[in-house]
PDB file of C-alpha atoms in Angstrom:
ATOM      1  CA  UNK Y   1      -3.946 -13.838 -27.939  1.00 52.00           C
ATOM      2  CA  UNK Y   2      -0.882 -12.732 -26.153  1.00 60.00           C
ATOM      3  CA  UNK Y   3      -0.425  -9.064 -25.182  1.00 60.00           C
ATOM      4  CA  UNK Y   4       2.273  -8.794 -27.631  1.00 63.00           C
ATOM      5  CA  UNK Y   5      -0.358  -9.619 -30.316  1.00 67.00           C
ATOM      6  CA  UNK Y   6      -2.739  -7.102 -29.477  1.00 76.00           C
ATOM      7  CA  UNK Y   7      -2.722  -3.625 -31.283  1.00 82.00           C
ATOM      8  CA  UNK Y   8      -1.045  -0.756 -29.417  1.00 84.00           C
ATOM      9  CA  UNK Y   9      -3.586   2.118 -28.854  1.00 92.00           C
ATOM     10  CA  UNK Y  10      -2.836   5.509 -30.534  1.00 96.00           C
ATOM     11  CA  UNK Y  11      -1.974   8.082 -27.497  1.00 97.00           C
ATOM     12  CA  UNK Y  12      -1.440  11.601 -27.163  1.00 98.00           C
ATOM     13  CA  UNK Y  13       1.223  12.799 -25.088  1.00 98.00           C
ATOM     14  CA  UNK Y  14       0.810  16.228 -23.054  1.00 98.00           C
ATOM     15  CA  UNK Y  15       3.791  18.866 -23.787  1.00 97.00           C
ATOM     16  CA  UNK Y  16       4.403  22.088 -22.012  1.00 96.00           C
ATOM     17  CA  UNK Y  17       6.467  22.119 -18.760  1.00 97.00           C
ATOM     18  CA  UNK Y  18       3.599  22.049 -16.350  1.00 98.00           C
ATOM     19  CA  UNK Y  19       2.500  18.556 -17.295  1.00 98.00           C
ATOM     20  CA  UNK Y  20       6.029  17.228 -19.356  1.00 98.00           C
ATOM     21  CA  UNK Y  21       8.269  16.771 -16.744  1.00 98.00           C
ATOM     22  CA  UNK Y  22      11.304  15.946 -19.342  1.00 98.00           C
ATOM     23  CA  UNK Y  23      12.940  18.955 -18.356  1.00 98.00           C
ATOM     24  CA  UNK Y  24      13.824  18.075 -15.282  1.00 98.00           C
ATOM     25  CA  UNK Y  25      16.377  16.222 -16.659  1.00 97.00           C
ATOM     26  CA  UNK Y  26      18.419  19.602 -16.624  1.00 97.00           C
ATOM     27  CA  UNK Y  27      18.160  19.749 -13.181  1.00 97.00           C
ATOM     28  CA  UNK Y  28      21.203  19.316 -11.025  1.00 92.00           C
ATOM     29  CA  UNK Y  29      20.345  16.381  -8.856  1.00 95.00           C
ATOM     30  CA  UNK Y  30      18.884  14.353 -11.919  1.00 96.00           C
ATOM     31  CA  UNK Y  31      22.029  12.800 -12.944  1.00 95.00           C
ATOM     32  CA  UNK Y  32      22.749  11.792  -9.262  1.00 93.00           C
ATOM     33  CA  UNK Y  33      19.392  10.292  -9.050  1.00 93.00           C
ATOM     34  CA  UNK Y  34      19.976   8.003 -12.158  1.00 91.00           C
ATOM     35  CA  UNK Y  35      23.387   6.759 -10.811  1.00 89.00           C
ATOM     36  CA  UNK Y  36      21.863   5.733  -7.304  1.00 88.00           C
ATOM     37  CA  UNK Y  37      19.905   2.951  -5.952  1.00 83.00           C
ATOM     38  CA  UNK Y  38      16.706   5.363  -6.367  1.00 86.00           C
ATOM     39  CA  UNK Y  39      16.940   4.632 -10.067  1.00 87.00           C
ATOM     40  CA  UNK Y  40      14.728   1.680  -9.790  1.00 87.00           C
ATOM     41  CA  UNK Y  41      11.832   3.770  -8.636  1.00 90.00           C
ATOM     42  CA  UNK Y  42      12.198   5.907 -11.749  1.00 94.00           C
ATOM     43  CA  UNK Y  43      10.245   4.218 -14.010  1.00 94.00           C
ATOM     44  CA  UNK Y  44       8.180   7.614 -14.931  1.00 96.00           C
ATOM     45  CA  UNK Y  45      11.459   8.288 -16.759  1.00 96.00           C
ATOM     46  CA  UNK Y  46      11.885   4.944 -18.647  1.00 93.00           C
ATOM     47  CA  UNK Y  47       8.329   5.363 -19.835  1.00 94.00           C
ATOM     48  CA  UNK Y  48       8.729   8.785 -21.350  1.00 96.00           C
ATOM     49  CA  UNK Y  49      11.687   7.615 -23.080  1.00 95.00           C
ATOM     50  CA  UNK Y  50       9.940   4.902 -24.770  1.00 92.00           C
ATOM     51  CA  UNK Y  51       6.779   6.812 -25.126  1.00 95.00           C
ATOM     52  CA  UNK Y  52       8.308  10.195 -26.896  1.00 96.00           C
ATOM     53  CA  UNK Y  53       9.061   8.583 -29.942  1.00 94.00           C
ATOM     54  CA  UNK Y  54       6.565   5.616 -30.233  1.00 94.00           C
ATOM     55  CA  UNK Y  55       5.052   5.119 -33.387  1.00 94.00           C
ATOM     56  CA  UNK Y  56       2.023   4.944 -31.669  1.00 96.00           C
ATOM     57  CA  UNK Y  57       1.985   8.590 -30.495  1.00 97.00           C
ATOM     58  CA  UNK Y  58      -0.076  10.917 -32.245  1.00 97.00           C
ATOM     59  CA  UNK Y  59       0.010  14.653 -32.293  1.00 97.00           C
ATOM     60  CA  UNK Y  60      -3.756  14.637 -33.383  1.00 97.00           C
ATOM     61  CA  UNK Y  61      -5.625  14.477 -30.092  1.00 96.00           C
ATOM     62  CA  UNK Y  62      -8.587  13.447 -31.883  1.00 95.00           C
ATOM     63  CA  UNK Y  63      -6.997  10.398 -33.177  1.00 97.00           C
ATOM     64  CA  UNK Y  64      -6.186   9.256 -29.421  1.00 97.00           C
ATOM     65  CA  UNK Y  65      -7.499   6.721 -27.422  1.00 95.00           C
ATOM     66  CA  UNK Y  66      -5.268   7.451 -24.688  1.00 96.00           C
ATOM     67  CA  UNK Y  67      -3.812  10.564 -23.127  1.00 98.00           C
ATOM     68  CA  UNK Y  68      -0.311  10.373 -21.369  1.00 98.00           C
ATOM     69  CA  UNK Y  69       0.799  12.788 -18.933  1.00 98.00           C
ATOM     70  CA  UNK Y  70       4.630  12.412 -18.497  1.00 98.00           C
ATOM     71  CA  UNK Y  71       4.758  13.588 -14.835  1.00 98.00           C
ATOM     72  CA  UNK Y  72       7.831  12.554 -13.016  1.00 98.00           C
ATOM     73  CA  UNK Y  73       6.521  12.969  -9.382  1.00 97.00           C
ATOM     74  CA  UNK Y  74       9.463  10.846  -7.874  1.00 96.00           C
ATOM     75  CA  UNK Y  75      12.228  12.991  -9.726  1.00 98.00           C
ATOM     76  CA  UNK Y  76      10.198  16.221  -8.675  1.00 98.00           C
ATOM     77  CA  UNK Y  77      10.118  15.181  -5.095  1.00 97.00           C
ATOM     78  CA  UNK Y  78      13.788  14.148  -4.635  1.00 96.00           C
ATOM     79  CA  UNK Y  79      15.239  16.839  -6.767  1.00 96.00           C
ATOM     80  CA  UNK Y  80      13.259  19.437  -4.916  1.00 96.00           C
ATOM     81  CA  UNK Y  81      13.764  23.074  -6.145  1.00 97.00           C
ATOM     82  CA  UNK Y  82      15.012  23.390  -9.531  1.00 97.00           C
ATOM     83  CA  UNK Y  83      14.658  26.197 -12.022  1.00 96.00           C
ATOM     84  CA  UNK Y  84      13.122  28.658  -9.261  1.00 96.00           C
ATOM     85  CA  UNK Y  85      10.106  25.970  -8.692  1.00 98.00           C
ATOM     86  CA  UNK Y  86       9.726  23.407  -5.684  1.00 98.00           C
ATOM     87  CA  UNK Y  87       7.898  20.100  -5.798  1.00 98.00           C
ATOM     88  CA  UNK Y  88       4.923  21.708  -4.295  1.00 98.00           C
ATOM     89  CA  UNK Y  89       4.579  24.214  -7.085  1.00 98.00           C
ATOM     90  CA  UNK Y  90       5.408  21.628  -9.680  1.00 98.00           C
ATOM     91  CA  UNK Y  91       2.280  19.624  -8.633  1.00 98.00           C
ATOM     92  CA  UNK Y  92       0.109  22.442  -8.015  1.00 98.00           C
ATOM     93  CA  UNK Y  93       0.885  23.838 -11.387  1.00 98.00           C
ATOM     94  CA  UNK Y  94       0.291  20.350 -12.933  1.00 98.00           C
ATOM     95  CA  UNK Y  95      -3.141  20.520 -11.368  1.00 98.00           C
ATOM     96  CA  UNK Y  96      -3.936  24.085 -12.883  1.00 98.00           C
ATOM     97  CA  UNK Y  97      -3.125  22.935 -16.346  1.00 98.00           C
ATOM     98  CA  UNK Y  98      -4.648  19.408 -16.318  1.00 98.00           C
ATOM     99  CA  UNK Y  99      -8.188  20.508 -14.903  1.00 97.00           C
ATOM    100  CA  UNK Y 100      -8.597  23.040 -17.763  1.00 97.00           C
ATOM    101  CA  UNK Y 101      -7.361  20.511 -20.662  1.00 97.00           C
ATOM    102  CA  UNK Y 102      -9.550  20.356 -23.251  1.00 97.00           C
ATOM    103  CA  UNK Y 103      -9.052  16.349 -23.444  1.00 97.00           C
ATOM    104  CA  UNK Y 104      -9.734  16.051 -19.887  1.00 97.00           C
ATOM    105  CA  UNK Y 105     -13.449  15.593 -20.141  1.00 95.00           C
ATOM    106  CA  UNK Y 106     -16.008  12.713 -20.072  1.00 94.00           C
ATOM    107  CA  UNK Y 107     -16.006  10.096 -22.928  1.00 88.00           C
ATOM    108  CA  UNK Y 108     -18.171   7.312 -23.581  1.00 84.00           C
ATOM    109  CA  UNK Y 109     -20.083   7.498 -20.130  1.00 89.00           C
ATOM    110  CA  UNK Y 110     -16.445   7.434 -18.361  1.00 91.00           C
ATOM    111  CA  UNK Y 111     -15.570  10.430 -16.095  1.00 94.00           C
ATOM    112  CA  UNK Y 112     -12.756  12.859 -16.979  1.00 96.00           C
ATOM    113  CA  UNK Y 113      -9.537  11.329 -17.127  1.00 96.00           C
ATOM    114  CA  UNK Y 114     -10.434   7.744 -17.222  1.00 96.00           C
ATOM    115  CA  UNK Y 115      -8.459   7.591 -20.833  1.00 97.00           C
ATOM    116  CA  UNK Y 116      -5.370   9.382 -19.183  1.00 97.00           C
ATOM    117  CA  UNK Y 117      -2.124   7.742 -18.301  1.00 96.00           C
ATOM    118  CA  UNK Y 118       0.273   8.558 -15.803  1.00 96.00           C
ATOM    119  CA  UNK Y 119       3.082   6.234 -14.176  1.00 95.00           C
ATOM    120  CA  UNK Y 120       5.319   5.953 -10.992  1.00 94.00           C
ATOM    121  CA  UNK Y 121       6.662   3.448  -9.289  1.00 91.00           C
ATOM    122  CA  UNK Y 122       7.748   5.426  -6.071  1.00 91.00           C
ATOM    123  CA  UNK Y 123       7.368   3.642  -2.807  1.00 87.00           C
ATOM    124  CA  UNK Y 124       7.426   5.472   0.546  1.00 89.00           C
ATOM    125  CA  UNK Y 125       9.681   8.543   0.022  1.00 91.00           C
ATOM    126  CA  UNK Y 126      10.395  10.451   2.927  1.00 92.00           C
ATOM    127  CA  UNK Y 127       7.599   8.757   4.769  1.00 92.00           C
ATOM    128  CA  UNK Y 128       4.951  10.385   2.291  1.00 94.00           C
ATOM    129  CA  UNK Y 129       3.343   7.909  -0.108  1.00 92.00           C
ATOM    130  CA  UNK Y 130       2.041   8.877  -3.493  1.00 94.00           C
ATOM    131  CA  UNK Y 131      -1.074  10.457  -3.012  1.00 93.00           C
ATOM    132  CA  UNK Y 132       0.539  12.760  -0.282  1.00 95.00           C
ATOM    133  CA  UNK Y 133       3.381  13.610  -2.612  1.00 96.00           C
ATOM    134  CA  UNK Y 134       1.014  14.700  -5.307  1.00 97.00           C
ATOM    135  CA  UNK Y 135      -0.551  16.968  -3.019  1.00 96.00           C
ATOM    136  CA  UNK Y 136      -4.372  17.644  -1.965  1.00 96.00           C
ATOM    137  CA  UNK Y 137      -5.236  19.197  -5.335  1.00 97.00           C
ATOM    138  CA  UNK Y 138      -3.540  16.855  -8.066  1.00 97.00           C
ATOM    139  CA  UNK Y 139      -3.911  13.924  -5.903  1.00 95.00           C
ATOM    140  CA  UNK Y 140      -8.013  13.513  -5.822  1.00 95.00           C
ATOM    141  CA  UNK Y 141      -7.807  14.918  -9.625  1.00 97.00           C
ATOM    142  CA  UNK Y 142      -6.031  11.718 -10.813  1.00 96.00           C
ATOM    143  CA  UNK Y 143      -8.374   9.232  -9.034  1.00 93.00           C
ATOM    144  CA  UNK Y 144     -10.198   8.536 -12.159  1.00 95.00           C
ATOM    145  CA  UNK Y 145      -6.813   7.986 -14.454  1.00 96.00           C
ATOM    146  CA  UNK Y 146      -4.989   4.824 -15.355  1.00 94.00           C
ATOM    147  CA  UNK Y 147      -1.874   4.655 -13.335  1.00 92.00           C
ATOM    148  CA  UNK Y 148       1.508   2.500 -13.861  1.00 92.00           C
ATOM    149  CA  UNK Y 149       2.386   1.195 -10.695  1.00 91.00           C
ATOM    150  CA  UNK Y 150       4.722  -1.607  -9.297  1.00 84.00           C
ATOM    151  CA  UNK Y 151       1.327  -3.369  -8.515  1.00 81.00           C
ATOM    152  CA  UNK Y 152      -2.368  -2.848  -7.795  1.00 79.00           C
ATOM    153  CA  UNK Y 153      -3.189  -1.649  -4.298  1.00 76.00           C
ATOM    154  CA  UNK Y 154      -5.874  -2.437  -2.300  1.00 68.00           C
ATOM    155  CA  UNK Y 155      -8.049   0.259  -0.459  1.00 67.00           C
ATOM    156  CA  UNK Y 156      -6.230  -0.561   2.640  1.00 60.00           C
ATOM    157  CA  UNK Y 157      -3.383   1.391   0.987  1.00 74.00           C
ATOM    158  CA  UNK Y 158      -5.445   4.231   0.369  1.00 73.00           C
ATOM    159  CA  UNK Y 159      -2.384   6.568  -0.056  1.00 74.00           C
ATOM    160  CA  UNK Y 160      -0.306   4.661  -2.219  1.00 80.00           C
ATOM    161  CA  UNK Y 161      -3.163   3.765  -4.618  1.00 80.00           C
ATOM    162  CA  UNK Y 162      -4.364   6.339  -7.045  1.00 85.00           C
ATOM    163  CA  UNK Y 163      -6.083   5.636 -10.347  1.00 85.00           C
ATOM    164  CA  UNK Y 164      -9.241   3.567 -11.112  1.00 86.00           C
ATOM    165  CA  UNK Y 165      -7.195   1.182 -12.776  1.00 88.00           C
ATOM    166  CA  UNK Y 166      -3.495   0.003 -12.377  1.00 88.00           C
ATOM    167  CA  UNK Y 167      -1.344  -1.170 -15.122  1.00 87.00           C
ATOM    168  CA  UNK Y 168       1.729  -2.978 -13.157  1.00 87.00           C
ATOM    169  CA  UNK Y 169       5.138  -1.777 -14.767  1.00 86.00           C
ATOM    170  CA  UNK Y 170       8.866  -2.871 -13.635  1.00 82.00           C
ATOM    171  CA  UNK Y 171      10.989  -1.188 -11.389  1.00 82.00           C
ATOM    172  CA  UNK Y 172      14.297   0.065 -13.295  1.00 82.00           C
ATOM    173  CA  UNK Y 173      17.344  -1.895 -12.425  1.00 72.00           C
ATOM    174  CA  UNK Y 174      19.400  -1.023  -9.526  1.00 71.00           C
ATOM    175  CA  UNK Y 175      22.451   0.457 -11.400  1.00 71.00           C
ATOM    176  CA  UNK Y 176      24.910  -0.921  -8.628  1.00 69.00           C
ATOM    177  CA  UNK Y 177      23.477  -4.504  -8.675  1.00 70.00           C
ATOM    178  CA  UNK Y 178      23.743  -4.403 -12.399  1.00 70.00           C
ATOM    179  CA  UNK Y 179      27.131  -2.980 -12.687  1.00 72.00           C
ATOM    180  CA  UNK Y 180      28.339  -5.652 -10.078  1.00 72.00           C
ATOM    181  CA  UNK Y 181      26.748  -8.619 -11.646  1.00 70.00           C
ATOM    182  CA  UNK Y 182      28.370  -7.568 -14.873  1.00 73.00           C
ATOM    183  CA  UNK Y 183      31.721  -6.956 -13.430  1.00 75.00           C
ATOM    184  CA  UNK Y 184      31.493 -10.804 -11.936  1.00 72.00           C
ATOM    185  CA  UNK Y 185      30.424 -12.356 -15.241  1.00 69.00           C
ATOM    186  CA  UNK Y 186      27.014 -13.041 -13.966  1.00 59.00           C
ATOM    187  CA  UNK Y 187      25.835 -12.254 -17.553  1.00 55.00           C
ATOM    188  CA  UNK Y 188      27.524 -10.138 -20.565  1.00 52.00           C
ATOM    189  CA  UNK Y 189      26.910  -6.419 -21.166  1.00 53.00           C
ATOM    190  CA  UNK Y 190      23.721  -6.130 -23.215  1.00 53.00           C
ATOM    191  CA  UNK Y 191      22.440  -9.681 -22.442  1.00 51.00           C
ATOM    192  CA  UNK Y 192      20.814  -8.947 -19.090  1.00 52.00           C
ATOM    193  CA  UNK Y 193      17.901 -11.231 -18.914  1.00 46.00           C
ATOM    194  CA  UNK Y 194      15.636  -8.739 -16.979  1.00 45.00           C
ATOM    195  CA  UNK Y 195      15.989  -4.863 -16.515  1.00 47.00           C
ATOM    196  CA  UNK Y 196      13.760  -4.498 -13.392  1.00 49.00           C
ATOM    197  CA  UNK Y 197      11.239  -6.501 -11.222  1.00 45.00           C
ATOM    198  CA  UNK Y 198       7.795  -6.103 -10.395  1.00 44.00           C
ATOM    199  CA  UNK Y 199       6.582  -6.190  -6.656  1.00 45.00           C
ATOM    200  CA  UNK Y 200       8.926  -8.899  -5.578  1.00 41.00           C
ATOM    201  CA  UNK Y 201      11.664  -8.453  -3.151  1.00 38.00           C
ATOM    202  CA  UNK Y 202      14.937  -7.968  -4.968  1.00 40.00           C
ATOM    203  CA  UNK Y 203      17.167  -8.672  -1.511  1.00 38.00           C
ATOM    204  CA  UNK Y 204      18.640 -11.903  -2.856  1.00 40.00           C
ATOM    205  CA  UNK Y 205      19.716 -10.459  -6.114  1.00 42.00           C
ATOM    206  CA  UNK Y 206      21.537  -7.864  -4.546  1.00 40.00           C
ATOM    207  CA  UNK Y 207      23.207  -9.523  -1.737  1.00 43.00           C
ATOM    208  CA  UNK Y 208      24.127 -12.250  -4.712  1.00 44.00           C
ATOM    209  CA  UNK Y 209      25.795  -9.268  -6.443  1.00 44.00           C
ATOM    210  CA  UNK Y 210      27.686  -8.291  -3.400  1.00 49.00           C
ATOM    211  CA  UNK Y 211      25.865  -5.335  -2.174  1.00 47.00           C
ATOM    212  CA  UNK Y 212      25.066  -4.320   1.301  1.00 50.00           C
ATOM    213  CA  UNK Y 213      21.484  -3.620   2.497  1.00 45.00           C
ATOM    214  CA  UNK Y 214      22.336   0.033   2.510  1.00 49.00           C
ATOM    215  CA  UNK Y 215      23.437  -0.258  -1.084  1.00 48.00           C
ATOM    216  CA  UNK Y 216      20.103  -1.954  -2.135  1.00 46.00           C
ATOM    217  CA  UNK Y 217      17.724   0.146  -0.252  1.00 46.00           C
TER     218      UNK Y 217
END
């Protein structure tokens, strides 16, 4: 069967500011990030927007097959200090909350966290890879999880690969490229063929849209 024909598993979404980073949309720099080329690395934001109102979401953890952690690590890293917390504070708070969660436990012969899902399409941000941004507490804790990434990372990229299982998810579209293509009539508003990309270079698309390499970076 196709993926579309497969049943969507029931999932439980963590709440609370330590593990649900939706509150960071209030941070002063958040709107700036969403309007910048960095937006293409914010699949973590798009995933929460899709799942928060999904029909597959259950508020009864006993009915859940998966446990979704809406951690916005790229937003947190890029926003910096917000509401009297730093990125390092937030990663440590997430570690403290997750490791004592009643749902973070071995199930069906798998280690604790094997049924937990997170997402990040962040790349190398200020010379720091994913595990380095998560920190030396949260990073190792998340090794058994399912991680939505732009691609699967081999052991060679040990600081970029987190999680026992990788689900490939698309980048979000670059807002500048989208706006320029729409303005030039490449496609009408609301009829874009695809809103992002997997781990393929979009350089040709950016240049065709009239962006400089700096704007596309």
